[in-house]
Short mmCIF file of N, CA and C in Angstrom, two decimals:
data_model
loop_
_atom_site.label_atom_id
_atom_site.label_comp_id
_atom_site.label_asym_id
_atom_site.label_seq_id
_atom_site.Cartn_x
_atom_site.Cartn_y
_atom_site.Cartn_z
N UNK B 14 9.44 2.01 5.14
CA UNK B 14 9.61 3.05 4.16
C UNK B 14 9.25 4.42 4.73
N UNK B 15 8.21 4.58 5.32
CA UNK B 15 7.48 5.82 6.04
C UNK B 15 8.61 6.60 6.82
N UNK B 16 9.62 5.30 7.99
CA UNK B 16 10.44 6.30 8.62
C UNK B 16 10.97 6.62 7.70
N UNK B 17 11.85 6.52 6.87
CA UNK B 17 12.40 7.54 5.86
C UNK B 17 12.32 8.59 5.65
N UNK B 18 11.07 8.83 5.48
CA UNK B 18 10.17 10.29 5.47
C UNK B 18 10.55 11.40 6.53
N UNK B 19 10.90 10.36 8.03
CA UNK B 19 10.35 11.27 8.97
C UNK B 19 11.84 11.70 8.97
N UNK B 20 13.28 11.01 9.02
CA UNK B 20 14.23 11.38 9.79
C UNK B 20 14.74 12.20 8.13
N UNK B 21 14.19 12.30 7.16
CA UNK B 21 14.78 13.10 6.19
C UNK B 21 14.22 14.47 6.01
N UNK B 22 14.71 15.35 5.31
CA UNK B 22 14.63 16.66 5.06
C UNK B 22 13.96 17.22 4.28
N UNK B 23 12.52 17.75 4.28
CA UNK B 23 11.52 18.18 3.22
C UNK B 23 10.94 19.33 3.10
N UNK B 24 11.43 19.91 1.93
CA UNK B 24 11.52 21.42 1.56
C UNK B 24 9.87 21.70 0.36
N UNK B 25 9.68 22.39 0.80
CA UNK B 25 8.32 22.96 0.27
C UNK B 25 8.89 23.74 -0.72
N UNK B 26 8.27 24.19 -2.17
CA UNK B 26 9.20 24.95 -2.76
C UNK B 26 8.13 25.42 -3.50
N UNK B 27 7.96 26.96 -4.22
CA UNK B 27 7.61 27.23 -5.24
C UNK B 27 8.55 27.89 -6.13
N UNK B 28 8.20 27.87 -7.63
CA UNK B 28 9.02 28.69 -8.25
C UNK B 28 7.91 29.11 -9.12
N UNK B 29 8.70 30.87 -9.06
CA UNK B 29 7.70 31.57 -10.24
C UNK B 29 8.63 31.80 -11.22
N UNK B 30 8.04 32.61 -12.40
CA UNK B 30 9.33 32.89 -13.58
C UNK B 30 10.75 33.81 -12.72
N UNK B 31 10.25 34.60 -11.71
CA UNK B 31 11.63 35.58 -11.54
C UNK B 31 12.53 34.73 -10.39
N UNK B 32 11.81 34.41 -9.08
CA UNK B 32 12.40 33.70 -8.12
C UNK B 32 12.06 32.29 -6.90
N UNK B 33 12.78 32.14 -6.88
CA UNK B 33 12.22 30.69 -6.03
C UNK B 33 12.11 30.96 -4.50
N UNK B 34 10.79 30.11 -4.29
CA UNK B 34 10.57 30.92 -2.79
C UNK B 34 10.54 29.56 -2.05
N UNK B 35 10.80 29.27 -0.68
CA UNK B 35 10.43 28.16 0.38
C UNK B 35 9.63 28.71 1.03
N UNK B 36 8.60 27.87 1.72
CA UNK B 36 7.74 27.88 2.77
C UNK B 36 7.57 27.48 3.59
N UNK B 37 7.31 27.85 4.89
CA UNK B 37 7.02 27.42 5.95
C UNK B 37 5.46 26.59 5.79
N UNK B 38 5.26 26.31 7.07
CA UNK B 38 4.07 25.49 8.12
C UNK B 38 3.38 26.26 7.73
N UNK B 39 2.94 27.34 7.84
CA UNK B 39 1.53 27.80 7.51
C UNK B 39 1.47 28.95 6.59
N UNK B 40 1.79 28.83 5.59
CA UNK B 40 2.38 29.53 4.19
C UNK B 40 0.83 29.37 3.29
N UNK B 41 0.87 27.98 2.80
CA UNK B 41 -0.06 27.01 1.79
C UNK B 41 0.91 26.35 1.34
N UNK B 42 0.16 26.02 0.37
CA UNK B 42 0.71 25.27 -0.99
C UNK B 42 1.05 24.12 -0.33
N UNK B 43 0.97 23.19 0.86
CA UNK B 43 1.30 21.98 1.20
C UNK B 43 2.49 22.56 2.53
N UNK B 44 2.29 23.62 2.91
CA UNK B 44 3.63 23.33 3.78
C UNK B 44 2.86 23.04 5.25
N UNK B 45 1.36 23.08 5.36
CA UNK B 45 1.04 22.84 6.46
C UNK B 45 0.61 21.09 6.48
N UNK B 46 0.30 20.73 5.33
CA UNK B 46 0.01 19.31 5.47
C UNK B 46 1.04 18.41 5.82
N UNK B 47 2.37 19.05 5.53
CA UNK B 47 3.88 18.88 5.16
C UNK B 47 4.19 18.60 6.16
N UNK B 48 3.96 19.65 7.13
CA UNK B 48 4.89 19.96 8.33
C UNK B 48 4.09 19.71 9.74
N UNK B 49 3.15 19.90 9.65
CA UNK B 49 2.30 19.94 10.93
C UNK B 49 1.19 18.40 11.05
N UNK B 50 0.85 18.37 9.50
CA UNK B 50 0.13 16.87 9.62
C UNK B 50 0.77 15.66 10.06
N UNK B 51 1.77 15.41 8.67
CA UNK B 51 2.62 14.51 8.90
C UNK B 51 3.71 14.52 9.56
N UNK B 52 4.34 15.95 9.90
CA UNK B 52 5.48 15.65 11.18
C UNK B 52 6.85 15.62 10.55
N UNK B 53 6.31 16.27 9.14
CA UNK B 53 8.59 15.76 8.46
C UNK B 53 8.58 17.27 8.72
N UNK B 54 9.67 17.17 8.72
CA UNK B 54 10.90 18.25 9.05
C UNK B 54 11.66 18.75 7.96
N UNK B 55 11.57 20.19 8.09
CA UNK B 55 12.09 20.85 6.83
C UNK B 55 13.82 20.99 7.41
N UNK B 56 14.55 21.36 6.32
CA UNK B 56 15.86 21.44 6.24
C UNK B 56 16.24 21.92 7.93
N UNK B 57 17.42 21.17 9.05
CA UNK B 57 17.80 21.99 9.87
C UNK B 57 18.15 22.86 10.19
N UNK B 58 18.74 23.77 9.71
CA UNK B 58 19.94 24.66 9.60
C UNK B 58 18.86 25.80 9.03
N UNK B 59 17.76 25.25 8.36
CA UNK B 59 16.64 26.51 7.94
C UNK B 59 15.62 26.66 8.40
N UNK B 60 15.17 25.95 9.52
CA UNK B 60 13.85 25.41 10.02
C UNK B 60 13.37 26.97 10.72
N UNK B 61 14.36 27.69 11.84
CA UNK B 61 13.91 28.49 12.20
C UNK B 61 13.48 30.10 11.61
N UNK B 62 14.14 30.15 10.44
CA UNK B 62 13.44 31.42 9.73
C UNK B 62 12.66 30.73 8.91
N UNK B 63 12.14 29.71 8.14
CA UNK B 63 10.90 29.02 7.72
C UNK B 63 9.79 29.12 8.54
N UNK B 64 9.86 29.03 9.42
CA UNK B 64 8.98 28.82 10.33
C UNK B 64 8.56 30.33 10.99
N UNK B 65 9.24 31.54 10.89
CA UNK B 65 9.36 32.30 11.74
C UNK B 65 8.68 33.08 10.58
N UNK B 66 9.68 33.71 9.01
CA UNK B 66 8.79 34.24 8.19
C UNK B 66 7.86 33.63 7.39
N UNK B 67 7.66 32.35 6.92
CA UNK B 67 6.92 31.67 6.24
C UNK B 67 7.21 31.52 4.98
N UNK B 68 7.64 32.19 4.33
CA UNK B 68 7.75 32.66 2.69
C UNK B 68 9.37 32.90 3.14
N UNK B 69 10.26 32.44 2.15
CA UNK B 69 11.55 32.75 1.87
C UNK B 69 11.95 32.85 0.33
N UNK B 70 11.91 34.11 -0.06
CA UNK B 70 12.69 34.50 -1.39
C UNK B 70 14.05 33.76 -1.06
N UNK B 71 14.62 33.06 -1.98
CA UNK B 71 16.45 32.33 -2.10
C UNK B 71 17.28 32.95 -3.77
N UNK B 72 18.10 32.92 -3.43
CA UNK B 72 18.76 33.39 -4.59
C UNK B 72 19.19 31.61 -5.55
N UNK B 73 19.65 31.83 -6.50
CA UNK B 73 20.11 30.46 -7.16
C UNK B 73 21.55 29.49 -6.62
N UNK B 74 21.82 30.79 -6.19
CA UNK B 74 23.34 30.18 -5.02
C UNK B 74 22.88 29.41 -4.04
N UNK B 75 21.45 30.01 -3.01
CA UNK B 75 21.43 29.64 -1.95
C UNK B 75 20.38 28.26 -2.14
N UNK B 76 19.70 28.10 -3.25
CA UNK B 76 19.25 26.67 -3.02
C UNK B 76 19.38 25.73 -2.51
N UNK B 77 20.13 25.20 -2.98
CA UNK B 77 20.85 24.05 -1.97
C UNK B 77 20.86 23.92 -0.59
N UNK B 78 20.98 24.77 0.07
CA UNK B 78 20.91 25.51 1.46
C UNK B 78 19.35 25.02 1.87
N UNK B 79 18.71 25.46 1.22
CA UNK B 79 17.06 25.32 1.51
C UNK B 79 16.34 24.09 0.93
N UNK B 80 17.20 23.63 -0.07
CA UNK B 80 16.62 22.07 -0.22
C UNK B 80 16.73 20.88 0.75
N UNK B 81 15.95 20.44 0.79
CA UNK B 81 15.94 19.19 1.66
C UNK B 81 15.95 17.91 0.75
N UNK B 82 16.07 16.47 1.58
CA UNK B 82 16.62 15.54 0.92
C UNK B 82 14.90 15.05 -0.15
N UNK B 83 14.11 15.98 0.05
CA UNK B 83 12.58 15.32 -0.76
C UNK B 83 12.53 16.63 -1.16
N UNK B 84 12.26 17.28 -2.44
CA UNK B 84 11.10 18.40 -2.54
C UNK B 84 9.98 18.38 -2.75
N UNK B 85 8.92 19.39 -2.39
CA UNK B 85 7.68 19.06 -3.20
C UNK B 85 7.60 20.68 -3.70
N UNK B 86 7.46 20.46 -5.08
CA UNK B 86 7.20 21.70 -6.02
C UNK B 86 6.00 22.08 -6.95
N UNK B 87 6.06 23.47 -6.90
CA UNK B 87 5.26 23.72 -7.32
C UNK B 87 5.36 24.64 -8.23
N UNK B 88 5.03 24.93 -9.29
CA UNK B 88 5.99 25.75 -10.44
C UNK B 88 4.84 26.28 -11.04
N UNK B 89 4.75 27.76 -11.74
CA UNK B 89 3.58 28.10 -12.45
C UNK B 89 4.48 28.90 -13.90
N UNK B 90 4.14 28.06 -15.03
CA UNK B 90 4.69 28.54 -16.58
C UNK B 90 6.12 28.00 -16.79
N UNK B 91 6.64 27.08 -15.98
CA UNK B 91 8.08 26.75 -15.80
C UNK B 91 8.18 24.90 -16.31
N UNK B 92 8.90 24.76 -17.03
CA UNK B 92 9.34 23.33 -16.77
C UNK B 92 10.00 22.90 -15.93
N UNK B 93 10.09 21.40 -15.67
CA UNK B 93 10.98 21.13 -14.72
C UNK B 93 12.65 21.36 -14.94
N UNK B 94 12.78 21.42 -16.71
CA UNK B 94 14.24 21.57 -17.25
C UNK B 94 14.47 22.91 -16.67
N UNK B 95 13.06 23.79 -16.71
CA UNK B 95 13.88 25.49 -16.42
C UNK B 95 13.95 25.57 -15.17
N UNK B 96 13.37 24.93 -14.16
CA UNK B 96 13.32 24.70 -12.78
C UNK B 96 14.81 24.64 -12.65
N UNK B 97 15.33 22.83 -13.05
CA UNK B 97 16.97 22.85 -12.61
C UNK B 97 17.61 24.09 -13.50
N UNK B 98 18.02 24.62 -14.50
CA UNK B 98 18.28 25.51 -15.11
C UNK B 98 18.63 26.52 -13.76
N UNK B 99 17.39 27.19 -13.69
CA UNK B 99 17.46 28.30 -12.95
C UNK B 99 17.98 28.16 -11.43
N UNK B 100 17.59 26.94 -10.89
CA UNK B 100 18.06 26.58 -9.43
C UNK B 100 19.29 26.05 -9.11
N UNK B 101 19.81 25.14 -10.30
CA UNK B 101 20.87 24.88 -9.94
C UNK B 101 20.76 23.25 -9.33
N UNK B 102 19.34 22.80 -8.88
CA UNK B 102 18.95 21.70 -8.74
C UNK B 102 18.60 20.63 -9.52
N UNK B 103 19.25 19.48 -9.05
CA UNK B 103 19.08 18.24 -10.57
C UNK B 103 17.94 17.55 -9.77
N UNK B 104 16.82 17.44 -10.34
CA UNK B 104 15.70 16.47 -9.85
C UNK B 104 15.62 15.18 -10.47
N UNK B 105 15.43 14.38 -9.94
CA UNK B 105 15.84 12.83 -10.23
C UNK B 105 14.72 11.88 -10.17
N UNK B 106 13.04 12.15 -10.19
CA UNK B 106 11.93 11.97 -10.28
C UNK B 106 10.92 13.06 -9.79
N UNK B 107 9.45 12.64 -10.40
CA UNK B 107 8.91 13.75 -10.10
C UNK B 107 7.44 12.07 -9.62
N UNK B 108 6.64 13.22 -9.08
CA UNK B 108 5.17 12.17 -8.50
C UNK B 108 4.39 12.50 -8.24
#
């Protein structure tokens, strides 16, 4: 089960009420336990400006882009309904 983890795609995410941000490795909020403890790998195609600015403002278009095949979120005053709402993302369990 574990490899799963490793060869898939895991996006750090916060959302506030105005915009949704990704994080890099040494951001917080879990992107260093994320990325540097355990060794998963955030989205390819985004890894190097994650990593480079840390914090990424995304628009609702570009989600998808920055999601990876796991999220871990973190939301402050938001449901998860206004989460997909606003992102455009259907979440399919939470844990």
């Amino acid at each position: 089960m574990w490899n799963d983890y490793y060869i898939a795609e895991v996006s750090v995410m916060q959302f506030y009420d105005k915009a949704p941000l990704v994080l890099g490795d040494n951001f917080g909020r879990g992107g260093q336990a994320v990325y540097s403890a355990l060794g998963l790998n955030p989205p390819a195609d985004k890894k190097e400006i994650l990593m480079k600015d840390q914090l990424v403002e995304v628009s609702s278009e570009a989600n998808p882009e920055f999601a990876g095949d796991y999220i871990i979120l973190t939301v402050d005053n938001l449901t998860l309904e206004e989460v997909e709402i606003q992102t455009g993302l259907e979440f399919t369990g939470c844990g």
